[in-house]
XYZ file of C-alpha atoms in Angstrom:
557
model
C 5.465 -15.895 49.957
C 5.037 -15.771 46.538
C 6.098 -18.635 44.263
C 6.776 -16.676 41.313
C 10.305 -15.571 40.249
C 11.412 -12.049 40.715
C 12.638 -10.130 37.924
C 14.594 -7.276 37.535
C 14.038 -3.782 35.307
C 17.200 -1.658 34.406
C 16.222 1.564 33.030
C 19.328 3.311 30.751
C 17.468 6.097 28.982
C 20.128 8.508 30.892
C 22.822 6.875 29.740
C 22.102 4.770 26.156
C 19.184 6.441 25.272
C 21.144 9.855 25.658
C 22.940 8.798 22.506
C 19.491 8.729 20.531
C 20.512 11.489 17.479
C 18.802 15.000 18.749
C 18.759 13.611 22.813
C 20.637 15.831 24.745
C 19.538 15.937 28.209
C 20.485 18.780 30.731
C 21.132 18.161 34.287
C 17.339 18.988 35.326
C 16.263 17.012 32.816
C 17.965 13.862 34.279
C 16.363 14.721 37.362
C 12.876 14.875 36.209
C 13.400 11.793 34.480
C 15.212 9.755 37.274
C 11.871 11.028 39.363
C 9.563 9.490 36.996
C 11.228 6.097 36.747
C 11.838 5.549 40.452
C 7.938 6.594 41.113
C 6.753 4.096 38.980
C 8.841 1.407 40.247
C 12.033 0.724 38.116
C 14.444 -1.405 40.390
C 17.832 0.082 38.636
C 18.077 3.662 37.133
C 21.326 4.304 35.375
C 22.078 8.190 35.356
C 24.828 8.098 32.805
C 29.003 8.488 33.014
C 30.448 10.487 35.893
C 34.051 11.941 34.843
C 32.647 11.335 31.100
C 30.968 15.217 30.754
C 30.098 18.495 33.131
C 26.488 17.231 33.002
C 27.048 13.290 34.007
C 29.229 14.392 36.683
C 26.979 17.154 38.361
C 24.343 14.541 38.138
C 26.132 12.387 40.127
C 27.003 14.404 43.071
C 24.356 13.123 45.118
C 22.167 10.572 44.997
C 19.145 11.301 42.390
C 16.215 8.386 43.681
C 14.641 7.424 46.684
C 13.673 3.468 45.620
C 15.619 2.317 43.013
C 19.514 1.940 43.049
C 21.091 4.396 41.416
C 23.295 3.300 38.669
C 26.762 5.166 37.433
C 28.444 3.759 34.482
C 32.241 3.485 32.965
C 34.517 1.465 31.828
C 36.749 -0.958 33.297
C 40.019 -0.175 34.829
C 42.836 0.317 31.516
C 45.081 -2.389 30.988
C 48.675 -1.881 32.474
C 47.268 0.058 35.219
C 45.996 -0.658 38.572
C 42.601 -0.354 39.959
C 43.644 2.041 42.629
C 45.320 4.372 40.271
C 42.982 4.426 37.293
C 41.271 7.941 37.261
C 38.280 7.043 35.400
C 37.564 4.186 38.162
C 38.387 6.124 40.817
C 35.567 8.831 39.144
C 33.041 6.096 39.476
C 33.828 4.814 42.731
C 33.545 8.388 44.474
C 30.264 9.136 42.497
C 27.223 9.119 44.841
C 25.402 5.798 43.006
C 24.316 2.748 44.937
C 25.816 0.683 42.037
C 28.442 0.400 38.894
C 27.796 -1.016 35.285
C 31.071 -1.162 33.941
C 30.963 -1.860 30.602
C 33.386 -4.742 29.056
C 34.794 -6.014 26.022
C 33.515 -9.517 25.683
C 34.284 -10.213 21.924
C 37.797 -11.077 20.892
C 38.085 -9.138 17.883
C 37.174 -5.862 19.949
C 39.682 -6.541 22.512
C 42.434 -6.685 20.020
C 41.265 -3.690 17.730
C 39.592 -1.413 20.179
C 41.566 -2.153 23.134
C 44.753 -2.804 21.570
C 45.395 -5.101 24.654
C 45.592 -9.030 25.465
C 42.816 -11.120 25.953
C 44.684 -11.989 29.176
C 44.829 -8.383 30.366
C 41.185 -7.722 29.403
C 39.850 -10.200 31.833
C 42.212 -8.831 34.587
C 40.627 -5.803 34.226
C 37.380 -6.911 34.505
C 37.842 -9.093 37.953
C 39.909 -5.759 39.138
C 36.779 -3.240 38.620
C 34.283 -5.496 39.789
C 36.488 -6.267 42.771
C 36.921 -2.423 43.324
C 33.213 -1.646 43.374
C 32.442 -4.540 45.703
C 35.350 -3.146 48.060
C 33.849 0.372 48.058
C 30.216 -0.923 49.078
C 28.948 -0.622 45.631
C 26.641 -3.077 44.001
C 28.842 -4.232 40.525
C 27.502 -5.281 37.364
C 29.246 -5.821 33.878
C 27.917 -5.236 30.697
C 29.317 -7.856 28.573
C 29.103 -5.352 25.361
C 28.866 -7.643 21.803
C 28.533 -10.436 23.743
C 26.371 -12.759 21.165
C 28.765 -11.814 18.469
C 32.040 -12.687 20.501
C 30.096 -15.909 21.357
C 29.363 -16.554 18.192
C 32.941 -15.682 17.145
C 35.070 -17.231 20.078
C 32.456 -19.201 22.909
C 35.179 -20.168 24.718
C 36.541 -16.360 25.147
C 33.131 -14.531 25.600
C 31.992 -17.180 28.415
C 35.542 -16.426 29.905
C 34.514 -12.725 30.107
C 31.302 -13.573 31.428
C 33.060 -15.594 33.922
C 35.567 -13.669 35.428
C 32.501 -10.643 35.866
C 31.000 -13.420 38.105
C 33.568 -14.939 40.082
C 34.746 -11.733 41.201
C 31.631 -10.835 42.734
C 29.426 -9.015 40.189
C 25.404 -9.003 40.754
C 24.585 -8.849 37.339
C 26.352 -10.058 34.222
C 24.583 -8.637 31.365
C 24.788 -10.267 27.869
C 24.621 -7.201 25.305
C 23.485 -7.603 21.998
C 25.117 -4.575 21.010
C 24.939 -4.647 17.156
C 20.950 -5.429 17.786
C 21.631 -8.117 14.764
C 21.123 -11.615 16.603
C 17.881 -13.718 16.311
C 15.212 -14.562 19.183
C 16.182 -18.060 18.365
C 20.142 -17.532 18.763
C 19.375 -15.268 22.246
C 18.090 -18.254 23.418
C 20.237 -20.957 22.541
C 23.222 -18.995 23.921
C 21.545 -17.569 27.102
C 20.935 -21.392 27.924
C 24.814 -22.087 26.893
C 25.977 -19.434 29.595
C 23.536 -20.770 32.312
C 24.475 -24.284 31.566
C 28.312 -23.434 31.523
C 27.936 -22.383 35.244
C 26.686 -18.694 35.618
C 23.324 -18.804 37.210
C 20.423 -16.959 35.386
C 19.038 -14.894 38.538
C 22.713 -13.125 37.951
C 22.390 -12.494 34.188
C 20.889 -9.674 32.350
C 20.016 -9.209 28.913
C 20.701 -5.489 26.871
C 19.174 -5.875 23.257
C 19.156 -3.160 20.560
C 16.643 -2.563 18.179
C 18.264 -3.025 15.020
C 16.235 -5.759 13.601
C 12.890 -4.447 15.211
C 13.397 -7.547 17.433
C 14.847 -5.937 20.843
C 11.552 -6.633 22.885
C 11.285 -10.142 21.307
C 15.051 -10.847 22.070
C 14.626 -9.394 25.790
C 11.748 -11.837 25.904
C 13.547 -14.646 24.516
C 16.264 -14.013 27.088
C 14.080 -14.176 29.997
C 12.595 -17.267 28.820
C 15.748 -18.737 28.649
C 16.895 -17.516 32.392
C 17.693 -14.259 32.577
C 16.521 -12.466 35.077
C 17.491 -8.684 34.485
C 16.119 -6.699 31.631
C 17.517 -3.353 30.716
C 15.921 -0.789 28.216
C 14.935 2.816 27.718
C 11.908 4.305 27.702
C 9.843 4.415 24.507
C 12.726 2.575 23.075
C 15.360 5.554 22.460
C 18.949 4.822 21.756
C 21.720 4.862 19.480
C 20.930 3.775 16.002
C 17.506 2.188 16.065
C 17.118 2.332 20.085
C 16.989 -0.376 22.568
C 14.266 -2.447 24.058
C 11.509 -0.425 24.611
C 10.380 -0.673 28.702
C 6.869 0.681 27.518
C 6.569 -2.262 25.918
C 7.862 -4.698 28.084
C 6.536 -4.073 30.967
C 2.854 -5.003 30.471
C 3.658 -7.834 28.679
C 5.327 -8.813 31.809
C 2.726 -7.859 34.007
C -0.466 -8.875 31.401
C 0.353 -11.750 29.612
C 0.235 -15.296 31.212
C 2.968 -16.599 29.627
C 4.840 -14.370 31.915
C 2.691 -13.240 34.389
C 1.811 -16.586 35.559
C 5.649 -17.280 36.269
C 7.414 -13.686 37.313
C 6.821 -10.912 39.096
C 8.697 -7.434 38.859
C 8.524 -4.542 41.365
C 5.661 -2.516 39.802
C 1.711 -2.735 41.092
C -1.130 -3.054 39.033
C -2.276 0.649 39.746
C 1.543 2.167 38.814
C 0.412 0.164 35.587
C -1.975 2.038 34.774
C 0.127 5.018 34.966
C 2.195 3.937 31.999
C 0.717 5.773 29.468
C 1.072 8.997 31.023
C 4.703 8.124 31.931
C 5.393 7.543 27.655
C 3.560 10.760 27.116
C 4.903 12.530 29.819
C 8.765 11.451 28.541
C 7.709 12.574 25.218
C 6.467 16.091 26.190
C 10.109 16.294 27.995
C 12.112 15.519 24.971
C 9.752 17.796 22.824
C 8.079 15.377 20.391
C 5.052 14.068 19.445
C 3.914 10.686 21.069
C 3.841 7.634 18.764
C 0.301 7.192 17.697
C 0.915 3.310 17.051
C 2.608 2.193 20.147
C 2.003 -0.770 21.763
C -0.619 -0.139 24.889
C 0.286 3.353 24.955
C -0.285 4.795 21.371
C -3.358 6.773 21.158
C -4.101 4.084 18.159
C -3.247 0.923 20.263
C -7.093 0.435 21.129
C -8.590 2.300 17.921
C -11.033 0.333 15.701
C -11.846 2.250 12.101
C -13.834 -0.323 9.839
C -17.257 -0.663 10.969
C -17.712 -4.500 11.305
C -14.896 -4.268 13.783
C -16.119 -1.426 15.947
C -19.706 -3.027 16.287
C -17.959 -6.288 17.224
C -15.853 -4.041 20.068
C -18.443 -2.692 21.064
C -20.646 -6.052 21.785
C -17.413 -7.512 22.933
C -14.372 -5.517 23.364
C -12.237 -8.715 23.866
C -13.013 -9.515 20.132
C -10.256 -7.311 19.198
C -8.339 -5.742 22.302
C -5.706 -8.259 23.733
C -5.662 -6.515 27.133
C -7.874 -3.855 28.535
C -6.759 -0.376 27.662
C -7.723 0.754 31.405
C -4.971 -1.498 32.587
C -1.937 0.782 30.628
C -3.901 4.188 31.174
C -5.077 4.107 27.508
C -8.704 4.314 26.281
C -10.648 2.718 23.571
C -11.202 4.597 20.872
C -14.007 3.690 17.708
C -12.766 5.951 15.289
C -14.970 8.299 12.470
C -14.524 8.007 9.195
C -15.733 6.928 5.760
C -15.440 3.489 6.880
C -17.411 3.657 9.574
C -20.759 2.741 10.472
C -23.014 4.112 13.121
C -21.546 1.992 15.918
C -18.296 3.868 15.257
C -20.156 7.539 15.391
C -22.607 6.368 18.720
C -19.546 5.156 20.479
C -17.505 8.186 19.699
C -19.878 10.274 20.660
C -21.133 8.884 23.608
C -16.970 8.684 24.731
C -17.483 12.295 23.994
C -20.407 13.202 26.353
C -22.643 13.066 23.269
C -26.310 11.134 23.381
C -27.462 10.878 20.446
C -30.252 7.910 19.490
C -29.483 5.487 16.657
C -32.705 6.619 15.129
C -31.796 10.085 15.501
C -31.976 11.680 11.786
C -29.343 14.064 12.936
C -26.822 11.381 13.119
C -27.306 10.226 9.540
C -26.938 13.714 8.886
C -23.432 13.360 10.673
C -22.346 10.595 9.113
C -23.174 12.329 5.362
C -21.369 15.111 6.284
C -17.797 13.127 7.554
C -18.152 10.749 4.748
C -18.623 13.774 1.702
C -15.814 16.039 3.746
C -13.667 12.512 3.973
C -14.106 12.623 0.189
C -12.868 16.339 0.034
C -9.576 15.077 1.805
C -10.153 15.910 5.470
C -9.358 12.940 7.664
C -11.254 12.922 11.148
C -9.858 9.346 12.410
C -6.954 11.775 13.033
C -8.449 14.743 14.125
C -10.351 14.253 17.181
C -11.233 17.698 17.996
C -12.537 18.471 14.412
C -14.629 15.919 14.597
C -15.962 17.020 17.757
C -16.786 20.259 16.775
C -18.241 19.144 13.455
C -20.569 16.936 15.345
C -21.852 19.329 18.275
C -22.456 21.794 15.072
C -24.694 18.972 13.570
C -26.092 18.030 16.718
C -26.629 20.943 18.543
C -24.348 24.031 18.556
C -21.253 25.646 19.292
C -21.113 29.508 20.588
C -19.603 31.964 18.320
C -17.055 33.001 20.881
C -15.708 35.282 18.258
C -15.989 36.228 14.687
C -13.072 36.015 12.181
C -13.524 39.079 9.735
C -10.696 38.637 7.381
C -6.986 38.093 7.804
C -4.241 38.727 5.353
C -0.899 36.859 4.710
C 2.525 38.520 3.016
C 5.901 36.790 2.379
C 8.354 39.172 1.318
C 11.970 38.540 -0.027
C 14.425 41.664 0.261
C 17.842 42.675 1.450
C 18.393 43.768 4.783
C 20.695 46.820 5.086
C 23.305 44.850 5.720
C 22.990 43.323 2.199
C 22.001 39.926 3.047
C 18.845 38.243 1.773
C 15.896 37.905 4.292
C 12.598 36.567 4.029
C 10.224 38.196 5.818
C 6.325 36.506 7.050
C 3.841 39.167 8.612
C -0.107 38.198 9.105
C -3.046 40.329 9.865
C -6.076 39.418 11.762
C -9.131 41.107 11.898
C -11.846 39.769 14.559
C -14.627 41.161 16.216
C -15.295 39.892 20.203
C -18.508 40.978 21.490
C -19.484 43.602 19.033
C -15.733 44.915 19.491
C -13.160 44.860 16.124
C -9.876 43.812 17.108
C -6.960 43.845 14.832
C -3.871 41.812 15.350
C -0.487 42.011 13.258
C 2.845 39.750 13.741
C 5.617 38.784 12.003
C 6.684 35.014 12.280
C 9.039 31.740 10.827
C 6.851 31.543 7.790
C 3.463 32.782 6.713
C 1.697 29.655 8.915
C 3.745 30.625 12.136
C 2.916 34.554 11.479
C -0.846 33.951 11.273
C -0.902 31.535 14.219
C 0.904 34.365 16.407
C -1.521 36.968 14.862
C -4.419 34.781 16.038
C -3.945 33.906 19.014
C -2.168 37.643 19.956
C -5.548 39.829 21.132
C -8.795 37.567 21.407
C -10.808 40.302 23.678
C -11.837 38.525 26.939
C -10.925 35.302 25.881
C -7.009 35.938 25.719
C -6.291 34.756 29.496
C -8.222 31.183 28.475
C -5.855 30.236 25.702
C -2.543 31.967 27.233
C -1.739 28.000 27.488
C -2.665 26.800 24.388
C 0.690 25.964 22.363
C 1.166 23.807 19.003
C 2.965 20.323 19.552
C 2.938 19.250 16.041
C 1.673 20.396 11.973
C 1.748 18.048 9.182
C 0.946 18.942 5.725
C -0.043 16.788 2.881
C -0.643 17.400 -0.693
C -3.714 15.344 -1.825
C -3.025 14.933 -5.595
C -0.438 16.182 -7.696
C 0.554 20.072 -8.830
C 1.014 23.897 -7.031
C -2.276 24.210 -7.020
C -3.022 21.270 -5.184
C -5.401 20.490 -2.500
C -3.706 19.858 0.831
C -4.478 18.775 4.157
C -3.234 19.899 7.540
C -3.309 18.850 10.724
C -2.212 20.433 13.779
C -1.575 18.858 17.263
C -2.419 21.249 19.895
C -1.798 21.019 24.039
C -2.480 23.026 27.108
C -1.300 23.200 30.591
C -3.375 20.610 31.531
C -1.612 17.889 29.488
C -4.704 17.405 26.923
C -3.609 17.042 23.484
C -5.633 16.975 20.247
C -5.462 17.275 16.545
C -7.486 19.505 14.263
C -7.575 19.405 10.431
C -8.377 21.878 8.005
C -8.357 20.951 3.613
C -8.503 23.693 1.039
C -6.391 24.235 -2.040
C -4.905 27.516 -0.411
C -2.169 26.012 1.829
C -2.646 29.040 4.346
C -6.306 28.802 4.217
C -5.909 24.733 5.847
C -3.831 25.895 7.856
C -6.185 28.928 8.977
C -9.016 26.219 9.538
C -6.970 23.924 11.694
C -5.583 26.292 13.819
C -9.538 28.166 14.560
C -10.641 24.506 15.075
C -8.175 24.208 17.702
C -8.680 27.392 19.779
C -13.198 26.885 19.402
C -11.923 23.607 20.676
C -9.752 24.777 23.725
C -12.901 27.180 24.231
C -15.550 24.794 24.213
C -13.549 22.162 26.607
C -13.165 24.979 29.264
C -16.141 25.788 29.587
C -17.254 21.772 29.766
C -14.763 21.509 32.696
C -16.002 24.149 34.400
C -19.271 22.781 34.107
C -20.967 25.816 32.513
C -21.970 26.495 28.669
C -21.803 29.928 26.855
C -25.076 30.321 25.382
C -24.751 30.442 20.916
C -25.597 33.290 18.604
C -27.939 32.808 15.757
C -24.359 32.576 13.897
C -22.173 29.687 14.440
C -18.579 29.069 13.962
C -18.691 26.866 11.105
C -20.475 29.386 9.167
C -17.866 32.029 10.165
C -15.160 29.734 8.747
C -17.159 29.217 5.365
C -17.065 33.329 4.975
C -13.418 33.175 5.391
C -12.596 30.576 3.174
C -14.499 32.317 0.742
C -12.630 35.553 1.892
C -9.361 33.704 1.080
C -10.057 32.229 -2.295
C -10.918 35.778 -3.578
C-alpha cells in the first residue's frame, strides 16, 4: 500500500473556464472536453450550472463521465426559502450529476452587499444546501467564494462559513482566491490557520485565479500547507486573467520530487506523456493557436537557440532541461538562427531525418544561407517547415511538384447596387502541373485570403493531397518604418493528422511575403505526405526555390 497522500484534481474548464472572453461551449463541445478529461484521469469534472442556461441544462440531462465524478455547480439556497422549495437547488439535485459544488459567500462584505441577507442566514443556507445534496445521495462540496479576502477582513466569519459546510457533511470545503490577488505566503498561512481551527486538510481544496500570475504558485502553496484538492482549468483559461493551469500543475506534482515523493494523483505516467496532446487538442477545439511558451507543453518549452546552450544540451540534456521532454509528450528542439552554431543545425537536421556530416561543406553553405536570410528578416526559429525546405534544397532536392507562372491580386472599393460601400478582393493564380497550364480565380476576405483560396483551388493531381490543409494562424510584422517597409509573414498550417507547421516569407510587398509562406506550406505538406508514405518523387532539374525566386521577381515588376 502506498504511503503517499492522495491529491485530488478538480477541473472547472466547462464552468469557470467558460467565463473566458471569446469562449462559448456548445453541448457537443462540452461532451468532447469531458471525455478528454475523463480519459486523462481527472478526479472531478465540473460541467456547468444546470438551470442557468439551455446548454448546461441539456448537458446535465445525462451523466457525461465514466470514471471521473460528474459535478454540477450552483448557488446555495436563497435566504428566506426552505431547501425543499428552492427551485435552483431542485435543479441541481435532479441533474444527472454525481456531486454538487455550491458557491457560497464567505466574506461578510459580500453577504451584506451581494446577497442582502444577514450573516446568520448565509450560514444557514450553506448548511441546508449541503444537507440537501447529501440526502439526495450526491457528494457535496462548497466553494467558499472570496475566502482569502474574507479571512483577511473578518477571519471569524470566514472560518464560520467553512465550518458550516464541513459540519453539514461537505466532502470538500474549497478555499477560493476569487480576486486572484492573494500572495503565496498569505495562502500558506491562511490554509494553516483553517486547519488549526479544526477543518482537516483532507477535506480542503484550493481554487486560485491568476490575476497576479501566481495561480499555480498559490495552488502549490496551499498543497504544501495541507489542502488535498486542487481546482483549475485546461491551459489556465478562465475569466479575467484565468484560473490555475492544470496542464502546469499536473506534471509539477508528478515530476518534481518535493511533491512526487509525498503525494500521488490519479494520473499514470503513461497518461502524463499525453498531456501535451491534451493541451493542444483543447486549443484546437477552441480554434486558437497553442501558446508556444507554455510550461511543459509549449513548442518552445524544450527549445534551445543559443549555440553554447545547444552544444551543452546535445552532450547532457539535463544542463538546460528541468525534466525530460518525453515525460510530458513534448520534444527537444535545437533551434536554428543566426545565433546558432553547427551543433544546432546538426541536431535539428537529425531530428528531421536529415543526416549530414559536420565536415560536409554543404552544411557550411546552409548555415551561411540561414544567417544571410535572417539578416534580411527571415526568422527560421519560428518557421520550422520553411527551414526544413531550405535545408533540403541546400543539402539535396525538393521536387518541383508544380510551377507558378504568375499571380495577380486586385482590391476594389466600390458601391454595390444598394448603394453600400464594399471592398472586394480577387486573386488569379496561374500554375503548371505536369506540363498542363491551370488558372484559378477566387474572391476572399482581403487579398491574402483570396490568394490562398486561388492557390489551393486547383493543383491538378495534387489537389486531393492538400484538401485537409488549413491555415491556423497568420502573423505580420513590419521590420522597418514607412509604407515601403520590409514585411515578414508567418503562417501556421495544420492538417487532418493533427500536425502543425510554420512557414515564413519576407518581402517589401506584403502579398509577395504572404505568397512565399503559403507556397512553403503547400510544398512542405506534399513533401511530408511522401515521407509518411515512404516514397519520394523524383526531382526535376528546376527546384521549387528557383520557382519562388521567379515569382518574387514577377511581383516586383
